[in-house]
CSV table of C-alpha atoms in Angstrom, one decimal:
chain,number,residue,atom,x,y,z
D,1436,TYR,CA,-40.8,33.9,-31.4
D,1437,MET,CA,-40.4,36.0,-28.4
D,1438,GLN,CA,-42.9,33.6,-26.6
D,1439,LEU,CA,-40.9,30.6,-27.6
D,1440,VAL,CA,-37.7,32.2,-26.2
D,1441,GLU,CA,-39.5,33.0,-23.0
D,1442,ILE,CA,-40.6,29.4,-22.7
D,1443,SER,CA,-37.1,28.1,-23.5
D,1444,LYS,CA,-35.6,30.3,-20.8
D,1445,ALA,CA,-37.9,28.9,-18.2
D,1446,LEU,CA,-37.1,25.3,-19.3
D,1447,ALA,CA,-33.3,25.8,-19.2
D,1448,LYS,CA,-33.4,26.4,-15.4
D,1449,ASN,CA,-34.0,22.9,-14.3
D,1450,VAL,CA,-37.1,23.7,-12.5
D,1451,LYS,CA,-39.1,21.6,-10.1
D,1452,LEU,CA,-42.3,23.7,-10.4
D,1453,LEU,CA,-43.2,25.5,-13.6
D,1454,ILE,CA,-46.0,28.1,-13.7
D,1455,MET,CA,-47.2,28.7,-17.3
D,1456,ASP,CA,-49.6,31.7,-17.8
D,1457,GLU,CA,-51.3,31.6,-21.1
D,1458,PRO,CA,-48.2,30.3,-22.8
D,1459,THR,CA,-50.0,29.5,-26.1
D,1460,ALA,CA,-51.7,32.8,-26.8
D,1461,PRO,CA,-49.4,34.0,-29.7
D,1462,LEU,CA,-48.3,30.5,-30.9
D,1463,THR,CA,-49.3,28.7,-34.2
D,1464,GLU,CA,-51.0,25.2,-34.0
D,1465,ASN,CA,-47.6,23.4,-34.7
D,1466,GLU,CA,-45.8,25.4,-32.1
D,1467,VAL,CA,-48.6,24.5,-29.6
D,1468,ASP,CA,-48.1,20.9,-30.4
D,1469,VAL,CA,-44.4,21.2,-29.6
D,1470,LEU,CA,-45.1,23.0,-26.4
D,1471,PHE,CA,-47.5,20.3,-25.3
D,1472,GLN,CA,-45.0,17.5,-25.9
D,1473,LEU,CA,-42.4,19.5,-23.8
D,1474,VAL,CA,-45.1,19.8,-21.0
D,1475,ARG,CA,-45.7,16.0,-21.1
D,1476,ASN,CA,-41.9,15.3,-21.1
D,1477,LEU,CA,-41.4,17.5,-18.1
D,1478,LYS,CA,-44.3,15.8,-16.2
D,1479,GLU,CA,-42.7,12.5,-16.8
D,1480,LYS,CA,-39.5,13.8,-15.2
D,1481,GLY,CA,-41.3,14.8,-12.2
D,1482,VAL,CA,-41.7,18.4,-12.7
D,1483,SER,CA,-45.0,19.9,-11.2
D,1484,ILE,CA,-46.8,22.3,-13.6
D,1485,ILE,CA,-49.4,25.0,-12.9
D,1486,TYR,CA,-51.0,25.7,-16.3
D,1487,ILE,CA,-53.1,28.9,-16.6
D,1488,SER,CA,-55.3,29.2,-19.6
D,1489,HIS,CA,-58.7,30.4,-20.8
D,1490,ARG,CA,-58.6,27.9,-23.6
D,1491,MET,CA,-60.7,25.0,-22.5
D,1492,ASP,CA,-59.4,22.4,-24.9
D,1493,GLU,CA,-55.8,22.9,-23.6
D,1494,ILE,CA,-57.0,22.5,-20.0
D,1495,PHE,CA,-58.7,19.2,-20.7
D,1496,GLU,CA,-55.9,18.0,-22.9
D,1497,LEU,CA,-53.0,18.6,-20.3
D,1498,SER,CA,-54.5,18.7,-16.8
D,1499,ASP,CA,-54.8,15.9,-14.3
D,1500,THR,CA,-56.6,18.3,-11.7
D,1501,ILE,CA,-58.5,21.5,-12.5
D,1502,THR,CA,-58.9,24.5,-10.2
D,1503,ILE,CA,-61.6,27.0,-11.2
D,1504,MET,CA,-61.4,30.5,-10.1
D,1505,SER,CA,-63.7,33.5,-10.3
D,1506,ASP,CA,-63.3,37.1,-9.0
D,1507,GLY,CA,-60.0,36.1,-7.1
D,1508,GLU,CA,-61.8,33.2,-5.2
D,1509,VAL,CA,-61.4,29.4,-5.7
D,1510,ILE,CA,-64.8,27.9,-6.8
D,1511,LYS,CA,-63.7,24.3,-6.7
D,1512,THR,CA,-60.9,21.9,-7.5
D,1513,VAL,CA,-61.8,18.7,-9.3
D,1514,SER,CA,-60.3,15.8,-11.3
D,1515,ALA,CA,-60.2,16.5,-15.0
D,1516,ASN,CA,-62.1,13.4,-15.6
D,1517,ASP,CA,-64.9,14.4,-13.2
D,1518,ILE,CA,-66.1,17.6,-15.1
D,1519,THR,CA,-67.3,18.6,-18.5
D,1520,LYS,CA,-66.3,21.7,-20.5
D,1521,ASN,CA,-69.9,23.1,-20.1
D,1522,GLN,CA,-69.8,22.6,-16.3
D,1523,LEU,CA,-66.4,24.2,-16.1
D,1524,ILE,CA,-67.6,27.2,-18.2
D,1525,TYR,CA,-70.7,27.6,-16.0
D,1526,ASP,CA,-68.8,27.4,-12.7
D,1527,MET,CA,-66.3,30.0,-14.2
D,1528,VAL,CA,-68.5,32.5,-15.8
D,1529,GLY,CA,-71.6,32.0,-13.6
D,1530,ARG,CA,-74.1,31.4,-16.6
D,1531,GLU,CA,-74.5,29.2,-19.5
D,1532,LEU,CA,-73.1,30.4,-22.8
D,1533,THR,CA,-75.5,29.3,-25.6
D,1534,GLU,CA,-74.4,31.5,-28.5
D,1535,THR,CA,-70.6,31.9,-28.7
D,1536,TYR,CA,-71.0,33.1,-32.4
D,1537,PRO,CA,-74.3,34.8,-32.7
D,1538,GLN,CA,-76.1,34.8,-35.9
D,1539,ARG,CA,-75.7,37.9,-38.1
D,1540,SER,CA,-78.5,39.5,-40.1
D,1541,VAL,CA,-76.7,42.6,-41.5
D,1542,LYS,CA,-76.5,42.9,-45.1
D,1543,CYS,CA,-73.3,44.2,-46.6
D,1544,GLY,CA,-73.5,47.7,-48.3
D,1545,ASP,CA,-71.2,49.7,-50.5
D,1546,THR,CA,-67.5,49.5,-50.5
D,1547,ILE,CA,-66.1,51.6,-47.7
D,1548,LEU,CA,-62.3,50.8,-47.5
D,1549,GLU,CA,-60.2,49.6,-50.5
D,1550,VAL,CA,-56.6,48.8,-50.2
D,1551,LYS,CA,-54.6,48.6,-53.5
D,1552,ASP,CA,-51.0,47.2,-53.8
D,1553,LEU,CA,-50.4,48.1,-50.2
D,1554,SER,CA,-46.8,47.1,-49.0
D,1555,GLY,CA,-44.2,47.9,-46.3
D,1556,PRO,CA,-40.7,46.9,-45.4
D,1557,SER,CA,-41.8,43.4,-44.4
D,1558,ASN,CA,-44.9,43.0,-46.6
D,1559,GLU,CA,-45.4,42.2,-50.3
D,1560,LYS,CA,-48.2,44.0,-52.1
D,1561,THR,CA,-51.7,43.3,-50.8
D,1562,SER,CA,-55.1,44.4,-52.1
D,1563,PHE,CA,-58.6,43.9,-50.7
D,1564,CYS,CA,-61.9,45.8,-50.0
D,1565,ILE,CA,-64.2,45.9,-47.2
D,1566,HIS,CA,-68.0,46.8,-47.4
D,1567,GLU,CA,-70.2,48.5,-45.0
D,1568,GLY,CA,-71.4,45.9,-42.5
D,1569,GLU,CA,-68.9,43.2,-43.6
D,1570,ILE,CA,-66.4,41.4,-41.4
D,1571,VAL,CA,-63.3,40.5,-43.3
D,1572,GLY,CA,-60.9,38.1,-41.6
D,1573,LEU,CA,-57.2,38.1,-42.0
D,1574,ALA,CA,-55.6,34.7,-41.3
D,1575,GLY,CA,-52.0,33.6,-41.4
D,1576,LEU,CA,-49.3,31.9,-39.2
D,1577,VAL,CA,-47.2,34.0,-36.8
D,1578,GLY,CA,-45.0,36.3,-38.8
D,1579,ALA,CA,-47.3,36.3,-41.9
D,1580,GLY,CA,-47.8,40.0,-41.8
D,1581,ARG,CA,-51.3,40.4,-40.5
D,1582,THR,CA,-50.5,43.0,-38.0
D,1583,GLU,CA,-48.2,44.8,-40.4
D,1584,ILE,CA,-50.9,45.2,-42.8
D,1585,ALA,CA,-53.1,46.8,-40.0
D,1586,ARG,CA,-50.4,49.2,-39.0
D,1587,LEU,CA,-49.8,50.2,-42.7
D,1588,ILE,CA,-53.5,51.0,-43.1
D,1589,ILE,CA,-53.6,53.2,-40.0
D,1590,GLY,CA,-50.2,54.8,-40.8
D,1591,ALA,CA,-48.4,53.6,-37.7
D,1592,ASP,CA,-45.7,52.1,-40.1
D,1593,LYS,CA,-44.6,53.7,-43.3
D,1594,LYS,CA,-45.7,52.2,-46.5
D,1595,THR,CA,-43.4,51.7,-49.4
D,1596,SER,CA,-46.1,51.4,-52.0
D,1597,GLY,CA,-50.0,51.3,-52.5
D,1598,GLU,CA,-53.0,53.3,-52.1
D,1599,ILE,CA,-55.9,53.4,-49.6
D,1600,TYR,CA,-59.4,54.6,-50.7
D,1601,ILE,CA,-62.3,55.5,-48.4
D,1602,LYS,CA,-65.7,55.5,-50.0
D,1603,GLY,CA,-64.0,55.7,-53.4
D,1604,GLU,CA,-61.7,58.7,-52.6
D,1605,ARG,CA,-58.0,58.3,-52.2
D,1606,ALA,CA,-57.1,58.9,-48.5
D,1607,ASP,CA,-53.6,60.2,-47.6
D,1608,ILE,CA,-52.9,58.4,-44.2
D,1609,HIS,CA,-49.4,59.1,-42.7
D,1610,SER,CA,-50.2,58.5,-39.0
D,1611,PRO,CA,-52.9,57.0,-36.7
D,1612,LYS,CA,-54.2,60.6,-36.3
D,1613,ASP,CA,-54.9,60.7,-39.9
D,1614,ALA,CA,-56.7,57.4,-39.7
D,1615,ILE,CA,-58.8,58.4,-36.8
D,1616,GLU,CA,-60.0,61.5,-38.8
D,1617,LYS,CA,-60.8,59.3,-41.8
D,1618,GLY,CA,-63.0,57.1,-39.6
D,1619,ILE,CA,-60.6,54.2,-39.1
D,1620,ALA,CA,-59.9,52.8,-35.6
D,1621,TYR,CA,-57.5,50.1,-34.6
D,1622,VAL,CA,-57.5,47.9,-31.6
D,1623,SER,CA,-54.0,46.6,-31.1
D,1624,GLU,CA,-53.1,43.0,-30.2
D,1625,ASP,CA,-50.8,44.4,-27.4
D,1626,ARG,CA,-53.2,46.0,-25.1
D,1627,LYS,CA,-50.8,46.8,-22.3
D,1628,ASN,CA,-48.5,48.8,-24.4
D,1629,GLN,CA,-50.6,50.0,-27.3
D,1630,GLY,CA,-54.3,49.4,-26.4
D,1631,VAL,CA,-54.9,51.0,-23.1
D,1632,LEU,CA,-53.3,53.6,-20.7
D,1633,LEU,CA,-52.9,51.5,-17.5
D,1634,LYS,CA,-52.3,54.5,-15.2
D,1635,LEU,CA,-55.5,56.3,-16.3
D,1636,SER,CA,-59.0,55.6,-15.5
D,1637,ILE,CA,-61.7,53.7,-17.5
D,1638,ARG,CA,-63.4,57.1,-18.0
D,1639,TRP,CA,-60.3,58.7,-19.5
D,1640,ASN,CA,-59.4,55.7,-21.7
D,1641,ILE,CA,-62.8,55.5,-23.3
D,1642,THR,CA,-63.2,59.3,-24.0
D,1643,LEU,CA,-59.6,60.3,-24.9
D,1644,PRO,CA,-60.2,59.9,-28.7
D,1645,ILE,CA,-63.5,61.8,-28.6
D,1646,LEU,CA,-62.8,64.7,-26.3
D,1647,LYS,CA,-63.4,67.1,-29.1
D,1648,ARG,CA,-66.8,65.8,-29.6
D,1649,LEU,CA,-67.6,65.9,-25.8
D,1650,SER,CA,-66.3,69.4,-25.3
D,1651,HIS,CA,-68.0,72.8,-25.5
D,1652,PHE,CA,-65.4,75.5,-26.0
D,1653,LEU,CA,-62.6,74.6,-23.5
D,1654,PHE,CA,-64.8,72.5,-21.2
D,1655,ILE,CA,-65.9,68.9,-21.3
D,1656,ASP,CA,-69.7,68.4,-21.2
D,1657,LYS,CA,-69.9,66.1,-18.1
D,1658,LYS,CA,-73.4,64.8,-18.9
D,1659,LYS,CA,-72.3,63.8,-22.4
D,1660,GLU,CA,-69.2,62.2,-21.0
D,1661,ASP,CA,-71.1,60.2,-18.3
D,1662,ALA,CA,-73.7,59.0,-20.7
D,1663,CYS,CA,-71.0,57.8,-23.2
D,1664,VAL,CA,-68.9,56.0,-20.6
D,1665,GLU,CA,-71.9,54.4,-18.9
D,1666,LYS,CA,-73.2,53.3,-22.4
D,1667,TYR,CA,-70.0,51.3,-23.3
D,1668,LYS,CA,-69.4,50.1,-19.8
D,1669,ASN,CA,-72.9,48.5,-19.8
D,1670,THR,CA,-72.7,47.3,-23.4
D,1671,LEU,CA,-69.5,45.5,-23.0
D,1672,ARG,CA,-70.2,44.5,-19.3
D,1673,ILE,CA,-66.9,46.0,-18.0
D,1674,LYS,CA,-66.7,44.7,-14.5
D,1675,THR,CA,-65.6,47.5,-12.2
D,1676,PRO,CA,-66.7,49.3,-9.0
D,1677,SER,CA,-66.4,52.6,-10.7
D,1678,VAL,CA,-65.6,54.1,-14.1
D,1679,ASN,CA,-63.0,56.1,-12.2
D,1680,GLN,CA,-61.1,52.8,-11.5
D,1681,LEU,CA,-57.6,52.7,-13.0
D,1682,VAL,CA,-57.4,50.4,-16.0
D,1683,GLY,CA,-54.2,48.8,-14.7
D,1684,ASN,CA,-56.3,47.5,-11.7
D,1685,LEU,CA,-58.6,45.5,-14.0
D,1686,SER,CA,-58.4,41.8,-15.2
D,1687,GLY,CA,-57.0,41.3,-18.6
D,1688,GLY,CA,-60.4,40.7,-20.1
D,1689,ASN,CA,-61.8,43.9,-18.7
D,1690,GLN,CA,-58.7,45.8,-19.9
D,1691,GLN,CA,-59.5,44.4,-23.4
D,1692,LYS,CA,-63.2,45.5,-23.2
D,1693,VAL,CA,-62.0,49.1,-22.4
D,1694,ALA,CA,-59.7,49.0,-25.4
D,1695,VAL,CA,-62.6,48.0,-27.6
D,1696,ALA,CA,-65.0,50.4,-26.0
D,1697,LYS,CA,-62.6,53.3,-26.6
D,1698,TRP,CA,-62.9,52.8,-30.4
D,1699,LEU,CA,-66.5,51.9,-30.5
D,1700,ALA,CA,-67.1,55.3,-28.8
D,1701,SER,CA,-65.2,56.9,-31.6
D,1702,GLU,CA,-68.1,55.8,-34.0
D,1703,SER,CA,-65.5,54.9,-36.6
D,1704,LYS,CA,-66.7,53.5,-39.9
D,1705,VAL,CA,-63.9,50.9,-40.1
D,1706,LEU,CA,-62.8,49.0,-37.1
D,1707,ILE,CA,-59.6,46.9,-37.2
D,1708,LEU,CA,-59.4,44.3,-34.5
D,1709,ASP,CA,-56.0,42.6,-34.0
D,1710,GLU,CA,-56.3,39.5,-31.9
D,1711,PRO,CA,-59.2,41.1,-29.9
D,1712,THR,CA,-59.7,38.0,-27.8
D,1713,ARG,CA,-56.2,37.0,-26.9
D,1714,GLY,CA,-55.8,36.0,-23.3
D,1715,ILE,CA,-59.4,36.5,-22.1
D,1716,ASP,CA,-62.0,34.1,-20.8
D,1717,VAL,CA,-64.8,32.6,-22.8
D,1718,GLY,CA,-67.5,34.9,-21.2
D,1719,ALA,CA,-65.6,38.1,-22.2
D,1720,LYS,CA,-65.0,36.6,-25.7
D,1721,GLN,CA,-68.7,36.1,-26.2
D,1722,GLU,CA,-69.4,39.6,-25.1
D,1723,ILE,CA,-66.6,41.2,-27.5
């Protein structure tokens, strides 16, 4: 709803040029349809629109002309009718993407996390369990309570009822610190405010949750720290001249990779990913 208010505010100004930067990222399918109709109506009234998106279907559905950029440089500008989706992705990413959703061969193991009748101020009772090696998807419309469930599990919000079990044992989780100690990590949907520390380096962002593991008495083991940071920089292909680069200077996709790397480095047993590919390009999506 915040996004819809922001869009309405822009439309109320009787603009001649409207720049829309990832406007559909938090919207539902029905809300996207409404937005597209608004964009088409504005076009008919003579408004010029720059529409920025990593969602290829949107680009082709709305655009007359497409400008492809990479690393701050314009690669080419073409008519939307003169390029295919695969060509666009190749020009943008610099390589062909053959396996967007790679095949999985991991077999599910024992139950590791069980949630029983968990509820909060805005959620009714919810129960489910997750096994080792299993990916469980939470789906719903905006406002359905997906993020709220995640925040209740990690203790960021206070639950009103319910119990959480880890490997069959009841876990008292009252804060994110408790969740981390129990082996539960959470990658927030809001990377700039809750996912990364923009004014700190990539190095510090990745190692902050595991400083105790990297330390010997009062000192950080530099070799261990370097090995850890380089491992996840390379695994997730974080594009940066140096791991000492401030995260605030990275692109949105690379910021998101740092947010994910931080919790992969913690070696948690349960990883909760909340909209982990919002507002990032198709190449970064595949890597995540």
